XYZ file of C-alpha atoms in Angstrom:
651
model
C -1.893 25.103 120.603
C -2.727 28.623 119.697
C 0.371 29.936 117.951
C 1.897 29.095 114.596
C 5.421 28.279 115.795
C 4.079 25.605 118.154
C 1.842 23.913 115.600
C 4.654 24.121 113.041
C 6.958 22.287 115.474
C 4.372 19.526 115.847
C 4.075 19.451 112.064
C 7.794 18.850 111.825
C 7.398 15.963 114.267
C 4.703 14.488 112.048
C 6.852 14.778 108.949
C 9.744 13.136 110.782
C 7.495 10.304 111.966
C 6.402 9.677 108.380
C 9.981 10.050 107.096
C 8.698 12.479 104.456
C 9.544 16.049 103.549
C 5.891 16.963 103.970
C 3.366 15.289 106.318
C 1.608 13.181 103.683
C 0.081 9.750 104.179
C -3.185 7.795 104.018
C -5.967 8.672 106.466
C -6.294 5.029 107.486
C -2.797 5.091 108.971
C -2.723 8.612 110.418
C -6.053 9.260 112.103
C -6.811 7.222 115.189
C -10.564 7.955 115.274
C -11.365 6.371 111.912
C -15.009 6.150 112.936
C -15.243 9.873 112.285
C -14.793 9.132 108.585
C -17.130 6.169 108.491
C -19.243 7.767 105.747
C -16.288 7.958 103.343
C -15.598 5.465 100.604
C -12.732 3.061 101.450
C -10.666 4.614 98.673
C -10.745 7.972 100.450
C -9.223 6.422 103.563
C -6.300 5.052 101.557
C -5.798 8.167 99.428
C -2.598 10.220 100.029
C -3.523 13.119 102.302
C -1.650 16.258 103.277
C -1.991 16.852 107.017
C -2.051 20.488 108.090
C -0.285 21.390 111.321
C 0.489 18.886 114.032
C -2.868 18.513 115.725
C -2.741 14.725 115.394
C -0.461 14.853 118.417
C -3.218 15.987 120.758
C -3.710 19.732 121.173
C -6.142 21.333 118.761
C -4.856 23.814 116.201
C -6.497 27.104 115.265
C -8.609 27.072 112.115
C -6.453 28.440 109.281
C -7.071 31.938 108.012
C -7.989 32.603 104.393
C -4.331 33.235 103.517
C -3.166 30.096 105.345
C -5.849 28.064 103.588
C -4.664 29.314 100.193
C -1.097 28.377 101.075
C -2.289 24.918 102.097
C -4.058 24.447 98.771
C -0.921 25.532 96.921
C 1.226 23.042 98.870
C -1.161 20.208 98.053
C -1.152 21.152 94.370
C 2.643 21.287 94.254
C 2.845 17.870 95.902
C 0.084 16.516 93.643
C -1.774 15.309 96.731
C -5.518 14.972 96.060
C -6.706 15.254 99.673
C -6.065 17.658 102.571
C -6.928 17.182 106.233
C -7.010 19.927 108.864
C -7.505 17.830 112.019
C -8.882 18.677 115.457
C -10.188 22.197 114.844
C -12.278 23.677 117.618
C -15.881 23.981 116.522
C -15.933 27.459 118.028
C -13.164 28.679 115.686
C -13.963 30.715 112.580
C -14.260 28.066 109.860
C -15.403 30.327 107.001
C -12.136 30.035 105.072
C -12.280 26.228 105.241
C -15.880 26.126 104.044
C -15.151 28.530 101.214
C -12.258 26.305 100.061
C -14.476 23.220 99.900
C -13.487 21.521 103.168
C -16.083 19.296 104.849
C -16.327 18.882 108.652
C -16.361 15.488 110.378
C -17.131 15.361 114.099
C -13.990 14.455 116.059
C -15.133 14.353 119.659
C -13.802 16.900 122.148
C -10.584 18.047 123.733
C -10.608 17.811 127.513
C -9.082 20.162 130.070
C -8.765 19.855 133.831
C -9.002 23.387 135.194
C -7.085 23.753 138.453
C -9.213 26.241 140.378
C -8.092 25.059 143.817
C -6.386 22.187 145.565
C -6.498 19.068 143.393
C -8.174 16.815 145.955
C -10.831 19.452 146.640
C -11.433 19.861 142.895
C -11.755 16.135 142.300
C -14.016 15.704 145.319
C -16.330 18.385 143.907
C -16.308 17.054 140.350
C -16.221 13.321 140.960
C -17.486 12.783 144.484
C -15.549 11.740 147.545
C -15.494 8.049 146.614
C -13.889 8.528 143.224
C -11.481 11.188 144.524
C -10.352 8.908 147.330
C -9.884 6.023 144.914
C -7.680 8.144 142.631
C -5.556 9.288 145.534
C -5.115 5.746 146.858
C -4.284 4.539 143.353
C -1.665 7.255 142.950
C -0.125 6.363 146.303
C -0.044 2.681 145.350
C 1.619 3.365 142.009
C 4.158 5.670 143.638
C 5.098 2.943 146.126
C 5.566 0.337 143.428
C 7.139 2.402 140.664
C 9.795 5.073 140.405
C 8.818 8.315 138.651
C 11.318 10.397 136.689
C 11.048 13.614 134.687
C 13.520 14.085 131.853
C 13.850 17.200 129.661
C 13.330 16.173 126.056
C 16.242 18.377 125.008
C 18.547 16.212 127.152
C 17.441 12.771 125.985
C 20.798 12.306 124.278
C 22.166 11.494 127.711
C 19.384 8.980 128.424
C 19.182 6.686 125.395
C 17.393 4.040 127.472
C 14.439 6.410 127.968
C 14.285 7.258 124.266
C 14.327 3.587 123.302
C 11.703 2.643 125.897
C 9.438 5.495 124.770
C 9.490 4.297 121.168
C 9.149 0.620 122.113
C 6.081 1.160 124.324
C 4.373 3.264 121.675
C 5.089 0.626 119.054
C 3.590 -2.052 121.320
C 0.546 0.141 121.878
C 0.022 1.580 118.399
C 1.742 -0.874 116.080
C 4.052 0.015 113.236
C 1.963 3.102 112.366
C 2.611 4.910 115.641
C 3.376 8.613 115.227
C 5.771 8.515 118.189
C 8.878 7.195 116.457
C 12.517 7.862 117.228
C 12.623 10.399 114.372
C 9.580 12.237 115.779
C 11.149 12.377 119.214
C 14.402 13.718 117.759
C 12.481 16.390 115.844
C 10.779 17.473 119.075
C 14.117 17.531 120.912
C 15.643 19.899 118.347
C 12.565 22.002 117.535
C 10.854 25.069 118.962
C 9.132 23.096 121.722
C 12.261 21.397 123.080
C 12.730 23.699 126.089
C 9.115 23.226 127.183
C 8.842 19.467 126.641
C 9.411 16.776 129.256
C 9.298 13.004 129.206
C 7.827 11.254 132.227
C 9.058 7.723 132.884
C 7.960 5.073 135.365
C 10.102 2.004 135.987
C 9.471 -1.244 137.794
C 12.907 -2.412 138.708
C 14.970 -1.778 135.600
C 12.092 -2.057 133.113
C 10.161 0.983 131.875
C 6.413 0.321 132.186
C 5.002 3.783 131.432
C 6.038 6.857 129.493
C 4.345 10.187 128.878
C 5.172 13.370 127.031
C 4.168 16.862 128.182
C 4.643 20.341 126.772
C 4.198 23.533 128.779
C 1.909 26.120 127.176
C 3.432 29.232 125.686
C 1.442 31.439 128.084
C 2.992 29.687 131.072
C -0.382 28.800 132.597
C -0.839 25.147 131.735
C 0.407 21.811 130.507
C -0.409 19.666 127.474
C -0.313 15.902 127.920
C 0.602 14.814 124.396
C 0.724 11.067 124.898
C 0.922 8.157 127.313
C 2.016 4.590 126.611
C 1.970 1.697 129.071
C 3.260 -1.839 129.194
C 0.084 -3.911 128.654
C 1.580 -6.724 130.744
C 2.146 -4.624 133.868
C 0.130 -5.983 136.828
C -1.337 -2.562 137.660
C -3.112 -2.380 134.302
C -3.143 0.365 131.678
C -6.247 2.145 133.003
C -4.809 2.432 136.503
C -1.449 3.638 135.248
C -3.142 6.228 133.044
C -5.382 7.513 135.837
C -2.509 7.707 138.313
C -0.425 9.681 135.805
C -3.187 12.239 135.251
C -3.724 12.632 138.996
C 0.010 13.114 139.516
C 0.287 15.605 136.678
C -2.583 17.678 138.043
C -1.116 17.649 141.538
C 2.350 18.653 140.307
C 0.896 21.311 138.000
C -1.070 22.853 140.853
C 2.010 22.903 143.082
C 3.894 24.655 140.272
C 1.255 27.376 140.053
C -0.279 26.178 136.781
C -3.970 26.645 136.039
C -4.853 23.709 133.781
C -3.811 20.367 132.319
C -4.859 19.500 128.759
C -5.609 15.783 128.369
C -5.889 15.775 124.574
C -8.760 14.813 122.292
C -11.038 11.877 122.891
C -14.257 10.600 124.368
C -15.607 12.848 127.136
C -16.566 10.094 129.575
C -13.006 8.973 130.301
C -11.549 12.467 130.885
C -14.634 13.475 132.882
C -13.913 10.562 135.221
C -10.438 12.010 135.775
C -11.668 15.486 136.723
C -11.825 17.277 133.361
C -14.393 20.070 133.447
C -13.911 21.781 130.089
C -14.767 19.949 126.865
C -14.355 21.758 123.566
C -16.020 20.094 120.547
C -13.675 19.376 117.624
C -14.028 18.713 113.911
C -11.723 17.224 111.295
C -11.924 19.274 108.071
C -11.290 17.247 104.902
C -11.027 18.408 101.307
C -11.068 15.792 98.580
C -12.920 14.273 95.674
C -16.721 13.972 95.806
C -16.986 16.019 98.992
C -19.359 18.974 99.163
C -18.805 21.673 101.752
C -21.844 22.469 103.908
C -23.483 25.848 103.670
C -22.321 28.366 106.216
C -24.737 28.959 109.038
C -24.939 31.875 111.431
C -22.976 31.495 114.622
C -25.685 33.002 116.816
C -28.784 31.088 117.814
C -31.927 32.350 115.996
C -34.038 34.492 118.290
C -37.404 33.479 119.673
C -40.517 35.047 118.198
C -41.100 36.496 121.653
C -37.963 38.670 121.626
C -38.799 42.340 122.148
C -38.079 44.498 119.054
C -35.068 46.319 120.569
C -33.455 42.963 121.401
C -33.664 41.864 117.760
C -31.566 44.851 116.683
C -28.571 44.286 118.979
C -26.032 41.447 119.097
C -24.916 39.529 122.151
C -22.520 41.794 124.133
C -18.933 41.547 122.913
C -17.364 39.382 125.640
C -20.310 36.973 125.646
C -19.946 36.282 121.921
C -16.766 34.432 122.822
C -18.379 32.431 125.632
C -17.771 29.138 123.807
C -14.276 30.113 122.665
C -12.010 29.092 125.557
C -8.879 31.145 126.038
C -7.082 29.019 128.589
C -4.163 28.430 126.192
C -3.777 31.937 124.818
C -2.262 35.146 126.162
C -5.165 37.458 126.946
C -4.284 41.126 126.539
C -7.851 42.253 125.857
C -9.279 42.589 129.377
C -7.464 45.719 130.632
C -6.979 44.213 134.097
C -4.038 44.289 136.515
C -1.801 41.250 135.807
C 0.234 41.568 139.019
C -2.379 40.824 141.685
C -3.259 37.185 141.111
C -6.133 35.242 139.609
C -8.735 37.633 141.048
C -7.734 40.112 138.360
C -9.109 37.870 135.627
C -12.687 38.001 134.429
C -14.880 34.966 135.209
C -15.083 32.029 132.827
C -17.826 32.422 130.249
C -17.539 28.866 128.955
C -20.066 27.348 131.373
C -21.358 24.703 128.971
C -19.921 21.789 130.943
C -21.333 23.171 134.192
C -24.728 23.477 132.471
C -24.469 19.870 131.359
C -23.579 18.818 134.903
C -26.629 20.643 136.256
C -28.935 19.070 133.682
C -27.504 15.599 134.337
C -28.106 16.126 138.048
C -31.601 17.489 137.428
C -32.589 14.475 135.350
C -31.845 12.162 138.307
C -34.068 14.030 140.762
C -37.517 12.651 141.617
C -40.240 14.346 139.591
C -37.884 15.390 136.784
C -38.439 12.590 134.302
C -38.049 13.778 130.716
C -35.587 16.573 131.455
C -32.879 14.513 129.747
C -34.074 16.074 126.475
C -32.729 19.453 127.581
C -29.286 20.587 126.419
C -26.941 23.373 127.564
C -28.539 25.532 124.843
C -31.759 25.419 126.892
C -30.075 26.925 129.971
C -28.853 30.311 131.156
C -27.142 30.934 134.480
C -28.187 34.167 136.179
C -27.374 35.995 139.384
C -30.165 34.326 141.326
C -33.578 33.497 139.864
C -34.881 37.018 140.571
C -32.264 38.281 138.109
C -33.819 35.879 135.614
C -37.205 37.598 136.106
C -35.699 40.997 135.350
C -33.861 39.645 132.310
C -36.889 38.008 130.744
C -39.153 41.029 131.258
C -36.513 43.292 129.690
C -35.818 40.925 126.796
C -39.296 39.657 125.971
C -41.783 42.418 126.817
C -42.212 45.890 125.308
C -43.862 49.033 126.727
C -47.615 48.619 126.718
C -47.486 44.813 126.931
C -48.893 43.576 130.213
C -47.538 41.240 132.864
C -49.952 39.044 134.800
C -49.256 37.976 138.381
C -51.416 35.920 140.731
C -51.398 37.365 144.256
C -50.589 36.443 146.882
C -47.222 35.800 145.279
C -43.579 36.857 145.326
C -43.687 40.701 145.329
C -40.638 41.244 143.117
C -42.525 40.092 140.011
C -44.761 43.154 140.223
C -41.832 45.305 141.359
C -39.785 44.572 138.216
C -42.816 44.996 135.944
C -43.448 48.455 137.376
C -39.772 49.416 137.076
C -39.878 48.513 133.380
C -43.170 50.405 132.955
C -45.094 47.323 131.955
C -48.842 47.345 132.762
C -49.650 44.969 135.607
C -52.629 42.610 135.645
C -53.414 40.973 138.979
C -55.619 37.865 139.018
C -55.756 36.605 142.622
C -55.503 32.942 143.494
C -58.685 31.290 144.737
C -59.720 28.373 146.915
C -59.279 27.775 150.620
C -55.594 26.950 150.114
C -54.979 29.777 147.608
C -53.987 27.266 144.942
C -56.610 27.796 142.213
C -55.927 29.803 139.042
C -58.653 31.798 137.319
C -57.493 30.674 133.873
C -60.440 32.244 132.074
C -59.748 35.689 133.477
C -56.003 35.388 132.848
C -56.457 34.369 129.212
C -59.079 37.078 128.676
C -56.526 39.687 129.779
C -54.198 38.462 126.971
C -50.969 39.319 128.840
C -47.580 39.230 127.199
C -46.104 37.435 130.244
C -47.811 35.304 132.898
C -45.680 34.688 135.995
C -46.609 31.772 138.236
C -44.876 30.774 141.466
C -45.104 27.029 142.039
C -44.745 26.062 144.867
C -46.196 29.410 145.793
C -44.299 31.900 147.902
C -45.553 32.811 150.496
C -48.317 30.180 150.663
C -46.347 26.978 149.988
C -49.066 25.227 147.963
C -48.813 23.780 144.433
C -50.982 24.916 141.535
C -53.297 22.582 139.629
C -51.168 21.091 136.784
C -54.183 20.986 134.439
C -54.745 24.719 134.927
C -51.049 25.473 134.360
C -51.012 23.468 131.139
C -54.200 25.235 130.015
C -52.388 28.563 130.318
C -49.308 27.332 128.456
C -51.359 26.007 125.536
C -54.035 28.706 125.592
C -52.108 31.948 125.808
C -50.540 33.889 122.951
C -47.870 35.076 125.353
C -45.243 33.583 127.623
C -45.711 31.557 130.776
C -42.988 31.799 133.403
C -42.998 29.246 136.227
C -40.769 30.070 139.175
C -39.798 26.735 140.749
C -37.548 28.081 143.488
C -38.960 25.573 145.982
C -39.872 22.639 143.764
C -37.276 20.265 145.212
C -39.246 20.271 148.475
C -42.392 19.098 146.673
C -43.243 15.511 145.838
C -45.108 16.603 142.710
C -43.336 16.858 139.319
C -41.464 19.829 137.938
C -42.479 21.525 134.696
C -38.882 21.573 133.431
C -39.413 18.698 130.978
C -42.137 20.696 129.164
C -39.594 23.342 128.126
C -38.513 21.193 125.171
C -42.134 20.990 123.971
C -43.332 24.616 124.268
C -41.592 27.676 122.873
C -43.548 29.975 125.219
C -42.569 28.310 128.499
C -39.776 29.474 130.807
C -38.947 27.621 134.026
C -36.854 29.428 136.632
C -34.769 27.492 139.130
C -32.364 28.464 141.877
C -29.611 26.894 143.933
C -30.328 29.245 146.849
C -33.023 27.155 148.521
C -32.815 23.349 148.456
C -29.166 23.401 147.382
C -28.161 25.822 150.157
C -26.172 28.222 147.951
C -27.873 31.572 148.547
C -24.462 33.210 148.875
C -23.325 31.980 145.466
C -26.198 33.811 143.703
C -26.940 31.220 141.061
C -30.256 31.187 139.264
C -31.133 29.147 136.205
C -33.505 29.886 133.354
C -34.703 26.910 131.312
C -36.292 27.745 127.962
C -35.962 27.013 124.281
C -32.649 28.206 122.778
C -34.187 31.184 120.969
C -35.398 32.606 124.275
C -32.066 31.904 125.971
C -30.380 33.821 123.153
C -32.655 36.812 123.745
C -31.911 36.775 127.488
C -28.199 36.596 126.772
C -28.392 39.843 124.774
C -29.753 41.635 127.841
C -27.656 39.997 130.550
C -24.647 41.822 131.962
C -21.476 39.851 131.055
C -19.366 38.187 133.746
C -22.146 38.184 136.379
C -21.608 34.493 137.185
C -18.304 34.630 139.042
C -15.631 31.953 139.127
C -16.207 31.567 142.872
C -19.909 30.982 142.266
C -19.193 28.516 139.484
C -16.835 26.577 141.748
C -19.421 26.545 144.551
C -22.132 25.312 142.187
C -19.920 22.597 140.744
C -18.992 21.463 144.240
C -22.593 21.348 145.464
C -23.866 19.506 142.398
C -21.350 16.821 143.271
C -23.093 16.430 146.638
C -26.528 15.485 145.302
C -26.947 12.630 147.788
C -26.210 14.891 150.732
C -28.613 17.508 149.371
C -31.307 14.874 148.847
C -30.935 13.656 152.422
C -31.238 17.203 153.759
C -34.399 17.772 151.697
C -35.989 14.667 153.163
C -35.053 15.891 156.624
C -36.609 19.309 155.934
C -39.830 17.703 154.682
C -40.094 15.614 157.841
C -39.396 18.608 160.081
C -41.872 20.721 158.072
C -44.635 18.179 158.639
C -43.760 17.879 162.341
C -43.830 21.655 162.799
C -47.074 21.970 160.856
C -48.745 19.576 163.268
C -47.376 21.311 166.373
C -48.234 24.806 165.131
C -51.743 23.782 164.096
C -52.438 22.804 167.721
C -50.865 25.911 169.217
C -53.315 28.368 170.822
C -51.633 31.366 169.167
C -52.217 29.917 165.697
C -55.478 30.162 163.790
C -54.399 28.157 160.754
C -51.395 26.519 159.106
C -51.634 26.377 155.320
C -50.579 23.127 153.594
C -47.029 23.433 152.265
C -44.865 21.743 149.654
C -41.992 24.146 150.246
C -39.465 24.556 153.056
C -41.622 27.036 154.941
C -45.061 27.278 156.518
C -47.620 30.061 156.085
C -49.190 30.571 159.502
C -52.283 32.675 160.270
C -52.218 34.072 163.806
C -55.018 34.987 166.189
C -53.255 38.148 167.365
C -50.830 38.930 164.564
C -49.213 42.100 165.862
C -48.799 40.789 169.420
C -47.209 37.523 168.276
C -44.848 39.287 165.874
C -43.712 41.547 168.706
C -43.289 38.515 170.947
C -41.044 36.788 168.399
C -39.069 39.986 167.913
C -38.352 40.204 171.677
C -37.169 36.577 171.565
C -34.672 37.384 168.797
C -36.513 35.285 166.220
C -37.060 36.662 162.727
C -39.885 35.381 160.545
C -41.312 36.939 157.392
C -44.271 39.176 158.125
C -46.507 38.706 155.077
C -49.602 40.266 156.592
C -49.564 42.836 153.796
C -50.233 39.991 151.354
C -52.527 37.773 153.450
C -53.977 39.425 156.567
C -52.725 38.120 159.893
C -50.022 35.825 158.489
C -46.322 35.200 158.785
C -44.063 32.865 156.822
C -41.859 30.615 158.937
C -38.866 28.867 157.394
C -38.194 25.307 158.490
C -34.979 25.465 160.494
C -33.035 22.862 162.386
C -34.544 21.230 165.465
C -32.958 23.751 167.845
C -34.252 26.776 165.930
C -37.713 25.273 165.563
C -37.871 24.501 169.281
C -36.880 28.092 170.068
C -39.727 29.332 167.892
C -42.278 27.131 169.673
C -40.969 28.261 173.043
C -41.239 31.931 172.058
C -44.824 31.441 170.900
C -45.672 29.852 174.241
C -43.957 32.466 176.387
C -46.186 34.689 178.475
C -46.736 38.099 176.845
């Protein structure tokens, strides 16, 4: 919770649960994730500890300011308590005051949030797949048939003593005598600042309560915190099923009420991810006590790559982007200067795309030819507005006037276009060999370019480059090597993405426009070492990756099997069309292809292009790159048949 009155109310609950004037007790009894403190001596776990705020109840609390930290130290001194814990602080918060006061961080997992960007079933289908979404819905329906579901305002529990007693009893059965959800804690919540926003959820089988939960609406009116759940371990449905059904129901009810998120509390990411959570914020416990040494403060920004252009080293990441890992879902944002009366479209896109990056990398690692990419982290990835935007970004961020850019024609023309726009000298080293797949590595290295841009599979040819030659450039150049893999999913040869973790001068560009069928979402991906990603981020325009695009990407990544099947279909149709075109009298040659298109050399180029135009068929005329050629995308069977018919029509 992001405001002092809310965390103070939770602190009062904690004090009431402990039956103490101040929330003081041993760590071993108060902190559920004791593994976080595994490096401490046993005595430290039993030492009296002052707990700051009420973050033990689930929501994270803001890191205290310097003044608040001083007040905390004074309270501990007055109470003669030797140890202080500030639990569940977001790692993205400013922790300088804690470090300066001698607090030490201990990793505490993450808090998980389900962001409600659309209808709940559609969201879960995109994030979890249709099978898991269907199972959750069926489970919820089953639970609803078997159990009654009631919502009781916490402020009115005086009229429902049975609910209060059941709540305490189930928590005691689940957490033992040291549960923080005692009758006193519940009474403190019912009379405190959160009372009007707190509800108890109760499920009964017959007359017996088998599940209870506690929720608090956020102060900004946009979401809901799930503080706790407790289930009867003997219920035939099982605790996991009851828990999952409750989360599904909460999300559905929250969406119907116009809310934007449900906060599931702190814990392991795998469980919440399986329930649809898509935002995970890393947390730390901060402890101050005997024999603990605070770590040195480190810079918040990633160190820049040695390849960053001099102007980039003198400017910070643009203002909004500096807060990209500081989620604001539970605050009131009055910094954007937008119209608050016209719906969600008036809000700027989410900048906290770390979980989406992790989803992409997890999906990438499962694709054929992508072994070893599991070593990549979200810090190795930048989303861009299509992969061509990534080309512009890297040339602007990593090359200076006078430093040359090498391209290997025939290749994608926009590489040279952007280099000329940025007034970077252009070096052209044509591809060789009958299939235009051979690099002249000696000539490229002799030119000593700042940036070498390779397209693999090549556009417009469709062939793959020799991996040994590509590696020779990566290891032999003093500059950067950029490999555009826009079409690599259609190839049966490996990607170069795994090499990014090994070479600080390698950038791999990917896109979801081609194999993933999301050209309209404009999502490109740059994979590189974090120092390069940081340099690109300083050049990139903020908010270019829209919420609609993020939702489309998340949805499509959840359909990897469907995408894989379509790729196999395209490969088969590509090979069929290659054979038919190679035998066609209008065609001189069909180049071998490992993309989703075919480069075709025609006997009478201009006549055939005119013939296709009259038939209403558009292909890419690339005769200006390779004389007499056109590039034909692999369409569905109907479109491909129309093309063949148009080629065969009498002139």
